[in-house]
Tab-separated table of C-alpha atoms in Angstrom:
chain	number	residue	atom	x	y	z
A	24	UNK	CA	19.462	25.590	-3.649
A	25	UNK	CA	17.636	25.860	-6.714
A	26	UNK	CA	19.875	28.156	-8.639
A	27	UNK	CA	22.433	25.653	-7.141
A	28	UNK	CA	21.147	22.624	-8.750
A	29	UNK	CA	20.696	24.577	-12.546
A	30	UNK	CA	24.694	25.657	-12.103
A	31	UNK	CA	26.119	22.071	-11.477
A	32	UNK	CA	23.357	21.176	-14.411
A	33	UNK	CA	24.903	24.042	-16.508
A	34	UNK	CA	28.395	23.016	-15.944
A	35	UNK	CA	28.122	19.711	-16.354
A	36	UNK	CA	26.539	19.974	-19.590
A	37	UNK	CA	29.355	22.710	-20.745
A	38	UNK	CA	31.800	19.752	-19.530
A	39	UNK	CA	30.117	17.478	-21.925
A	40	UNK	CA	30.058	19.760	-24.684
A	41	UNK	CA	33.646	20.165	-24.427
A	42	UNK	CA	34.915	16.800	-24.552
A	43	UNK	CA	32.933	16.165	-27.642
A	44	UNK	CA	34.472	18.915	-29.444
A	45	UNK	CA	37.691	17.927	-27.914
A	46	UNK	CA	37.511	14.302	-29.158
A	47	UNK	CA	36.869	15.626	-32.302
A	48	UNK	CA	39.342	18.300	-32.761
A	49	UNK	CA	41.844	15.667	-31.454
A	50	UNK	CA	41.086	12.888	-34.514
A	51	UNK	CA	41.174	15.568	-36.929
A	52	UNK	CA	44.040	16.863	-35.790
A	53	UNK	CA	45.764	13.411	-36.398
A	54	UNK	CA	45.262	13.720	-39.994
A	55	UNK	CA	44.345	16.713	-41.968
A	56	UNK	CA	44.881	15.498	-45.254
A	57	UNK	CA	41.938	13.174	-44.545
A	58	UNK	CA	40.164	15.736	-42.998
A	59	UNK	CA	40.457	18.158	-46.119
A	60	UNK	CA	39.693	15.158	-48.665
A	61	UNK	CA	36.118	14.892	-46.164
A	62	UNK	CA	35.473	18.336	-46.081
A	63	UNK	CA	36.632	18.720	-49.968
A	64	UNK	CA	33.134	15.705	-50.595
A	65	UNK	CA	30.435	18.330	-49.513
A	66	UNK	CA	31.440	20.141	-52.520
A	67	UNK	CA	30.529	23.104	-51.053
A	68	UNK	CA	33.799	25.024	-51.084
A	69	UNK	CA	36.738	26.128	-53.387
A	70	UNK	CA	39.963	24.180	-52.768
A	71	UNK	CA	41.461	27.198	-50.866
A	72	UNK	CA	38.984	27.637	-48.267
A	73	UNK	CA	38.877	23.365	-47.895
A	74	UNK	CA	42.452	23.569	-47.168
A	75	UNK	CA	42.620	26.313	-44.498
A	76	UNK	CA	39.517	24.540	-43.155
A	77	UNK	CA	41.334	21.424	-43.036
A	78	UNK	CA	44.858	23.138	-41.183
A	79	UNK	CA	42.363	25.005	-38.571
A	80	UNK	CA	39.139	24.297	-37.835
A	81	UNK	CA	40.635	21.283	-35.708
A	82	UNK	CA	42.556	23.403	-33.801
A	83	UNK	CA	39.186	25.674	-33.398
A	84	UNK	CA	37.056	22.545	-31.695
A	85	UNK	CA	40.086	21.631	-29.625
A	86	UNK	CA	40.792	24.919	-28.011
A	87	UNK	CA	36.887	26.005	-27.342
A	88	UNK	CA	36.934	22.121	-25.703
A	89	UNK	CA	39.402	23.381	-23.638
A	90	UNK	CA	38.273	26.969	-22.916
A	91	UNK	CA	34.912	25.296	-22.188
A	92	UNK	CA	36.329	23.322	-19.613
A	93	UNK	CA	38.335	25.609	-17.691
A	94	UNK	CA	35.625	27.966	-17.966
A	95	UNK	CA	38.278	31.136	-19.178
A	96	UNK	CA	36.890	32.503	-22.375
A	97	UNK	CA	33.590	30.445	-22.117
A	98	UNK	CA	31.352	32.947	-23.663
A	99	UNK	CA	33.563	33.480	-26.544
A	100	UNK	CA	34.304	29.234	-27.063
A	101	UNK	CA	30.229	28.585	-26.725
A	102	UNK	CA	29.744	31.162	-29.286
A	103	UNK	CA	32.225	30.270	-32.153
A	104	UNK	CA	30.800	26.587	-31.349
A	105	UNK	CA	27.182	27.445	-31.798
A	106	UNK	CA	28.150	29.143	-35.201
A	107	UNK	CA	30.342	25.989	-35.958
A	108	UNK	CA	27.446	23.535	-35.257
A	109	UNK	CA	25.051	25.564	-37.086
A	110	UNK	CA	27.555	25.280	-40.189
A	111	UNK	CA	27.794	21.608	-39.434
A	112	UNK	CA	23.810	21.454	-39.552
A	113	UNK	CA	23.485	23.166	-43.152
A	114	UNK	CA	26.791	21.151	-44.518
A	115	UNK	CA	24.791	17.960	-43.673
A	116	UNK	CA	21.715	18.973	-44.496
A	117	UNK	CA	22.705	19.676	-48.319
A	118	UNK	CA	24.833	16.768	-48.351
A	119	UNK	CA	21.403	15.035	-47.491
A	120	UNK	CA	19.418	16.615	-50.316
A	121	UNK	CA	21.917	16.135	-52.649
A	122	UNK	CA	22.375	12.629	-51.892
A	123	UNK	CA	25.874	12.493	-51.313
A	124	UNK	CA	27.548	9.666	-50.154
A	125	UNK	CA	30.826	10.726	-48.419
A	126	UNK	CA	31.840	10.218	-44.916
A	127	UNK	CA	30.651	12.832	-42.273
A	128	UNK	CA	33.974	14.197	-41.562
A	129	UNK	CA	32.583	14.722	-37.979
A	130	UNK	CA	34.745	12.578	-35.357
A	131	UNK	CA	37.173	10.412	-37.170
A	132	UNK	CA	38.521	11.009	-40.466
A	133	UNK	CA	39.279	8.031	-42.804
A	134	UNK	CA	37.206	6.099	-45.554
A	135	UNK	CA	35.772	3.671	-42.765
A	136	UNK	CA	33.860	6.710	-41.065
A	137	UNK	CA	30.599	7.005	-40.066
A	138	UNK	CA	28.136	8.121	-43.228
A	139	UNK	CA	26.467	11.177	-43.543
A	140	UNK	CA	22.634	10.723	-42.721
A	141	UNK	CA	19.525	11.540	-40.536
A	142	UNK	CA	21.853	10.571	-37.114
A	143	UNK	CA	24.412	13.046	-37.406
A	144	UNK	CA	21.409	15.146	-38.436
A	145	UNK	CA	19.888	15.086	-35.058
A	146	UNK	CA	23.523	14.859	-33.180
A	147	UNK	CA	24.075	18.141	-34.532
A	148	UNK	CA	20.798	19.381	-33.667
A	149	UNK	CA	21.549	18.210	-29.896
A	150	UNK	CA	24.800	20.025	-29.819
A	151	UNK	CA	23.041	23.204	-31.119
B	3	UNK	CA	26.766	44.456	-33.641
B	4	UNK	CA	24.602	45.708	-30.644
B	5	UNK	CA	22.631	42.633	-30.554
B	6	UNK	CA	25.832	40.978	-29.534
B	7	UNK	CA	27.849	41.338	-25.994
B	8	UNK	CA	30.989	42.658	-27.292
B	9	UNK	CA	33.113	40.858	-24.311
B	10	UNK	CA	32.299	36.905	-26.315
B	11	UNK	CA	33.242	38.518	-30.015
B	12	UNK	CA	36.588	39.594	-28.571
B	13	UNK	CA	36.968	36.316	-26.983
B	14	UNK	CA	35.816	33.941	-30.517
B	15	UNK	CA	38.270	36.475	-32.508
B	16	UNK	CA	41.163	35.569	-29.889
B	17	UNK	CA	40.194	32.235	-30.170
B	18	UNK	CA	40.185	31.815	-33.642
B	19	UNK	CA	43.338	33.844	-34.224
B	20	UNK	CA	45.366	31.280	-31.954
B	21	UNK	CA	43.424	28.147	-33.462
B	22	UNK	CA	45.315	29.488	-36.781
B	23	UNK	CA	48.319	30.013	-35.432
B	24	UNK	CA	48.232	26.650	-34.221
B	25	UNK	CA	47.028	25.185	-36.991
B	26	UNK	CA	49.197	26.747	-39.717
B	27	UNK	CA	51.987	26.220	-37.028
B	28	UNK	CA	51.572	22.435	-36.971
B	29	UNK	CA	50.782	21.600	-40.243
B	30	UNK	CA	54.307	23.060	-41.239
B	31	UNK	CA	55.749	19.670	-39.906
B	32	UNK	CA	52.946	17.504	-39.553
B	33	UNK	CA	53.173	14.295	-41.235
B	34	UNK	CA	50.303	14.583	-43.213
B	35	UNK	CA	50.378	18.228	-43.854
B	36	UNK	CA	47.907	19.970	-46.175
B	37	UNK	CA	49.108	21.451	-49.399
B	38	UNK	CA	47.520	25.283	-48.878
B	39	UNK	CA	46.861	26.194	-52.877
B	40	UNK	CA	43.855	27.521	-54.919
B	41	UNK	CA	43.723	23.609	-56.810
B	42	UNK	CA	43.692	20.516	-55.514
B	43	UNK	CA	45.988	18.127	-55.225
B	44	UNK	CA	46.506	15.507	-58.269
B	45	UNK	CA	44.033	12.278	-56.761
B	46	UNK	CA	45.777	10.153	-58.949
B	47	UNK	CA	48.843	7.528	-57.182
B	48	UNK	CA	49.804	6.901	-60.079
B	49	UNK	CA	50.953	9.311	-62.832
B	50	UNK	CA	48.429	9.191	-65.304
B	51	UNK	CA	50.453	9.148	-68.752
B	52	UNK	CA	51.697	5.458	-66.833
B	53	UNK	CA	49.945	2.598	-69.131
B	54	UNK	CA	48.768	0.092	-67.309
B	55	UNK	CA	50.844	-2.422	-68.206
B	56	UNK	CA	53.899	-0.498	-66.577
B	57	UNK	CA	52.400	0.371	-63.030
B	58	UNK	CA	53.683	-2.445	-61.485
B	59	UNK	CA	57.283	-0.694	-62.269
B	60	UNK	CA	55.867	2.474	-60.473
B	61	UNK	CA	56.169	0.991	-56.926
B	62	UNK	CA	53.667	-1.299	-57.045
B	63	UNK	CA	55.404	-4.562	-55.619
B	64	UNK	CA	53.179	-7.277	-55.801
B	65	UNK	CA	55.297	-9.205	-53.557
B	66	UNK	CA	54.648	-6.790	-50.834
B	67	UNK	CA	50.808	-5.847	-49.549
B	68	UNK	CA	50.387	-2.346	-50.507
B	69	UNK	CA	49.117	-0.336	-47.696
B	70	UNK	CA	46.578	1.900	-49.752
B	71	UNK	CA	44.508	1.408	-52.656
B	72	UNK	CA	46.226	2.861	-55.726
B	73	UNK	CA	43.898	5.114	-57.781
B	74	UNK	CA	43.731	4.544	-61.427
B	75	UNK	CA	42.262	6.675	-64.188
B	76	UNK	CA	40.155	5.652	-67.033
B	77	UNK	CA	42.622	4.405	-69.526
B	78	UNK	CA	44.417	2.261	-67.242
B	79	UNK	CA	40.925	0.758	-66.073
B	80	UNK	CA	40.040	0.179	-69.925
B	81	UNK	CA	43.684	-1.715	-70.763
B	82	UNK	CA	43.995	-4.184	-67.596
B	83	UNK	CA	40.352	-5.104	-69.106
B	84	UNK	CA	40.960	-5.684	-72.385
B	85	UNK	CA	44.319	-7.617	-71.307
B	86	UNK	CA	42.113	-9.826	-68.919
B	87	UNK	CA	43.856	-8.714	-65.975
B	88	UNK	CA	41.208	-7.377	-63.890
B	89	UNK	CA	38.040	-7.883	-61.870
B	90	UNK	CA	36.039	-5.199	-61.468
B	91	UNK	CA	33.728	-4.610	-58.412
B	92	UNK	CA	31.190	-2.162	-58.015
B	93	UNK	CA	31.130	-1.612	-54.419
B	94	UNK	CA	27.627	0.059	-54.170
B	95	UNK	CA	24.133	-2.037	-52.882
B	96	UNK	CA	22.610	-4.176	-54.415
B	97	UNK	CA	20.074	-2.377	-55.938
B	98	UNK	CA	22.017	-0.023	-57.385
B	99	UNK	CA	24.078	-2.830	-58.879
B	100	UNK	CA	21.068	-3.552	-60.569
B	101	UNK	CA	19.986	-0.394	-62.015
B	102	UNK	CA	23.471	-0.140	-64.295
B	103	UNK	CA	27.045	-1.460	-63.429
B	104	UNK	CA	29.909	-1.435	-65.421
B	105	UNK	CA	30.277	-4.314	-68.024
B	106	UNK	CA	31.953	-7.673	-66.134
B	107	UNK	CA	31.523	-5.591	-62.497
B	108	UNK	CA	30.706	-8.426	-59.866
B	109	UNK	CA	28.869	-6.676	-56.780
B	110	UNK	CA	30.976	-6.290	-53.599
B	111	UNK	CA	29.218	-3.706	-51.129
B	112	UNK	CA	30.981	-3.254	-47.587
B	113	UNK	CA	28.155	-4.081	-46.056
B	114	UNK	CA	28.337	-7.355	-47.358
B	115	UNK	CA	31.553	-8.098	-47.033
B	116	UNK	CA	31.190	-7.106	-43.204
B	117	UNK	CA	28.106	-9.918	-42.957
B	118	UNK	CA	30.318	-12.414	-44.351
B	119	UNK	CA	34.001	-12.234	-44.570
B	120	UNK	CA	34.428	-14.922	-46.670
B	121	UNK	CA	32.906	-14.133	-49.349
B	122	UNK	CA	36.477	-12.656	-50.383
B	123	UNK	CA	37.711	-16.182	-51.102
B	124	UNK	CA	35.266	-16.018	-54.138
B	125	UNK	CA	37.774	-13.772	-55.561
B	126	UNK	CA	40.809	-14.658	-57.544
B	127	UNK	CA	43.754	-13.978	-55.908
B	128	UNK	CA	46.079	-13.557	-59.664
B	129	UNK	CA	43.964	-10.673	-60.803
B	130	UNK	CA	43.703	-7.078	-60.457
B	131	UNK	CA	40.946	-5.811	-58.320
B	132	UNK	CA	39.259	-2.420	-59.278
B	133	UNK	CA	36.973	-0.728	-56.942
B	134	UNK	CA	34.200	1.441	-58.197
B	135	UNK	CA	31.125	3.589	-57.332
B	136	UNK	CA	29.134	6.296	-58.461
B	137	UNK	CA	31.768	8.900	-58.935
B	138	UNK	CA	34.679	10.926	-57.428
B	139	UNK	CA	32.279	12.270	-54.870
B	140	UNK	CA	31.143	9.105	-53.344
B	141	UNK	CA	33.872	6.980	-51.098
B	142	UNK	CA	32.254	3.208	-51.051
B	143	UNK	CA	34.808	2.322	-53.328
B	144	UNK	CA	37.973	3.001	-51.146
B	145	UNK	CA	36.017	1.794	-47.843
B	146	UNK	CA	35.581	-1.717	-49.953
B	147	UNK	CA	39.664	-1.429	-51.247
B	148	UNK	CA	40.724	-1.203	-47.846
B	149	UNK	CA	38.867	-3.891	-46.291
B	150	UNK	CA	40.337	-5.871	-49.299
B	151	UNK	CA	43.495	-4.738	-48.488
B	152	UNK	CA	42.908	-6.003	-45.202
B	153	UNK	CA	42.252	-9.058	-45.947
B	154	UNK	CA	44.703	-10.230	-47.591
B	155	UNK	CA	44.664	-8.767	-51.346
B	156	UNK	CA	47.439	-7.023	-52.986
B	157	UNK	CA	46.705	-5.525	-55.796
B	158	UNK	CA	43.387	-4.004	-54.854
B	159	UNK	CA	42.749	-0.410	-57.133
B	160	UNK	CA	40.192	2.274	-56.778
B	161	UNK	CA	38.442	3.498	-59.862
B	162	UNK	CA	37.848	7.396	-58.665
B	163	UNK	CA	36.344	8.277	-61.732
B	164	UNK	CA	33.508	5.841	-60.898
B	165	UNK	CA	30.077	5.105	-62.989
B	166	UNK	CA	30.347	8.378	-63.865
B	167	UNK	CA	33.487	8.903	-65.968
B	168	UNK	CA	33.001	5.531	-66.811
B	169	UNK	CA	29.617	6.593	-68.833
B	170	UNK	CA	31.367	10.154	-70.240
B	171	UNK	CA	34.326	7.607	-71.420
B	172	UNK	CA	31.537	5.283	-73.279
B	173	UNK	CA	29.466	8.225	-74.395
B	174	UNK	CA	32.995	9.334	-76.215
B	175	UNK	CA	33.733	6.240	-77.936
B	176	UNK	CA	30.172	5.790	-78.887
B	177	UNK	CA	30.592	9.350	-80.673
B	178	UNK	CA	34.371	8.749	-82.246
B	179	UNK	CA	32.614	5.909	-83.770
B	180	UNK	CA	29.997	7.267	-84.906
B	181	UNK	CA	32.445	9.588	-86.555
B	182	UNK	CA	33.941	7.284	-87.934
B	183	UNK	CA	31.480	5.610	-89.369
B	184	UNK	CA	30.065	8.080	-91.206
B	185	UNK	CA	33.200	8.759	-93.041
């Protein structure tokens, strides 16, 4: 009953997981010119690697979403998100230091997005 | 990698390899597809050896609301000033405002603009507006042009260069002048 309990825990949590990714595949997705300009602000990465970034790494959050959800490939989707959010944590974390101000680049991508700062900080401690 | 199952690796690398297929798939017809190169793309709208005076013949109808902020370098910033054609607003806070601004800049942050909306009828509506902030790395400037946009204004610019290039421009002139002097 116990063990029962921790799995609908487990999966529920893996469900939740997923749809943030998904969400924020999705907006990226919509717009990868905006995404690359965001990404292109940490200054953290030659124009090449921004680019590719830009054309895939939505496409990366989306799919684990998905394989999250429908459970096939799980352990392979939690693992390239746990490196993904642990990128996301030392991206931030410099752009903190270094007192950027440029848009997170997390969930929606245009000028209006939410700021880099101590709250996406801790988000991305969560998902980790 | 033994501290690693080997079943998950597999998995990410299949994973990965169809998020770029995807991804390089799509962006061959998307919309906004990225330009894959080793430099980036120009920033500027508008082509930079444009003076000033002739961007409104460069698709810039002022009888139609453009629907994003056109960016303008340095020299085109410096001649709509010196013809008296432009406001400029520094879009950072307050403080910062304080601490240096571009000559003439009135102080416009978002976040003021978001506490009271009409503080944009304080600004004249036969002028060109020029957005600035610290630099090419910091966006405050294009949030501010859109909500402008948005608003109602039409010929609402974005100085990328910022407080920064602005200071390397003035730093320049300072020195040709120097120069010059001393001949």
């Amino acid at each position: 009953m116990q063990n029962k309990k921790w799995d609908y825990f487990i999966t529920i949590l893996r469900w939740l997981v997923a749809a943030t990714f998904i969400f924020a595949g999705a907006g990226k997705i919509l717009n990868p010119t905006q995404f690359a300009v965001d990404i292109d602000n940490y200054r953290m990465l030659p124009y090449l690697l921004v680019a590719i970034m830009a054309v895939v790494l939505p496409w990366l959050e989306l799919l684990c979403g998905l394989f999250l959800i429908f459970g096939k490939w799980k352990n392979g989707a939690a693992l390239i998100l746990l490196l993904l959010s642990f990128i996301f944590l030392i991206a931030i974390s410099t752009a903190i230091v270094r007192e950027l101000d440029i848009s997170c680049g997390c969930f929606a991508v245009s000028p209006e997005a939410i700021k880099i700062g101590y709250t996406r900080l801790v988000e991305d401690f969560i998902n980790l | 990698m033994k501290f690693l199952p080997r079943k998950p690796v597999v998995e990410a690398i299949f994973i990965i390899i169809l998020a770029a297929v995807l991804g390089f798939g799509s962006n061959l017809f998307h919309p906004h597809k990225v330009k894959i190169s080793f430099s980036r793309p120009p920033i500027e709208f508008v082509d930079d050896n444009i003076p000033a005076q002739s961007l409104l013949d460069v698709g810039i109808n002022i009888t139609e609301p453009t629907e994003e902020p056109i960016l303008l370098i340095t020299n085109q910033v410096v001649t709509l000033l010196k013809m008296n054609q432009a406001v400029l607003l520094d879009a950072r806070s307050e403080k910062e405002y304080r601490k240096e601004h571009m000559p003439g800049a009135r102080n416009l942050s978002h976040n003021v603009l978001l506490k009271n909306k009409n503080i944009t009828e304080t600004l004249p509506k036969d002028k060109w507006l020029i957005c600035y902030c610290d630099g090419p790395g910091c966006d405050k400037a294009e949030i501010l042009a859109y909500e402008l946009i948005v608003a109602g204004y039409q010929r609402v610019y974005v100085y990328r260069g910022g407080l920064e290039e602005w200071k390397n421009w003035s730093n320049s002139q300072t020195e040709t002048e120097a120069q010059t002097d001393a001949k």
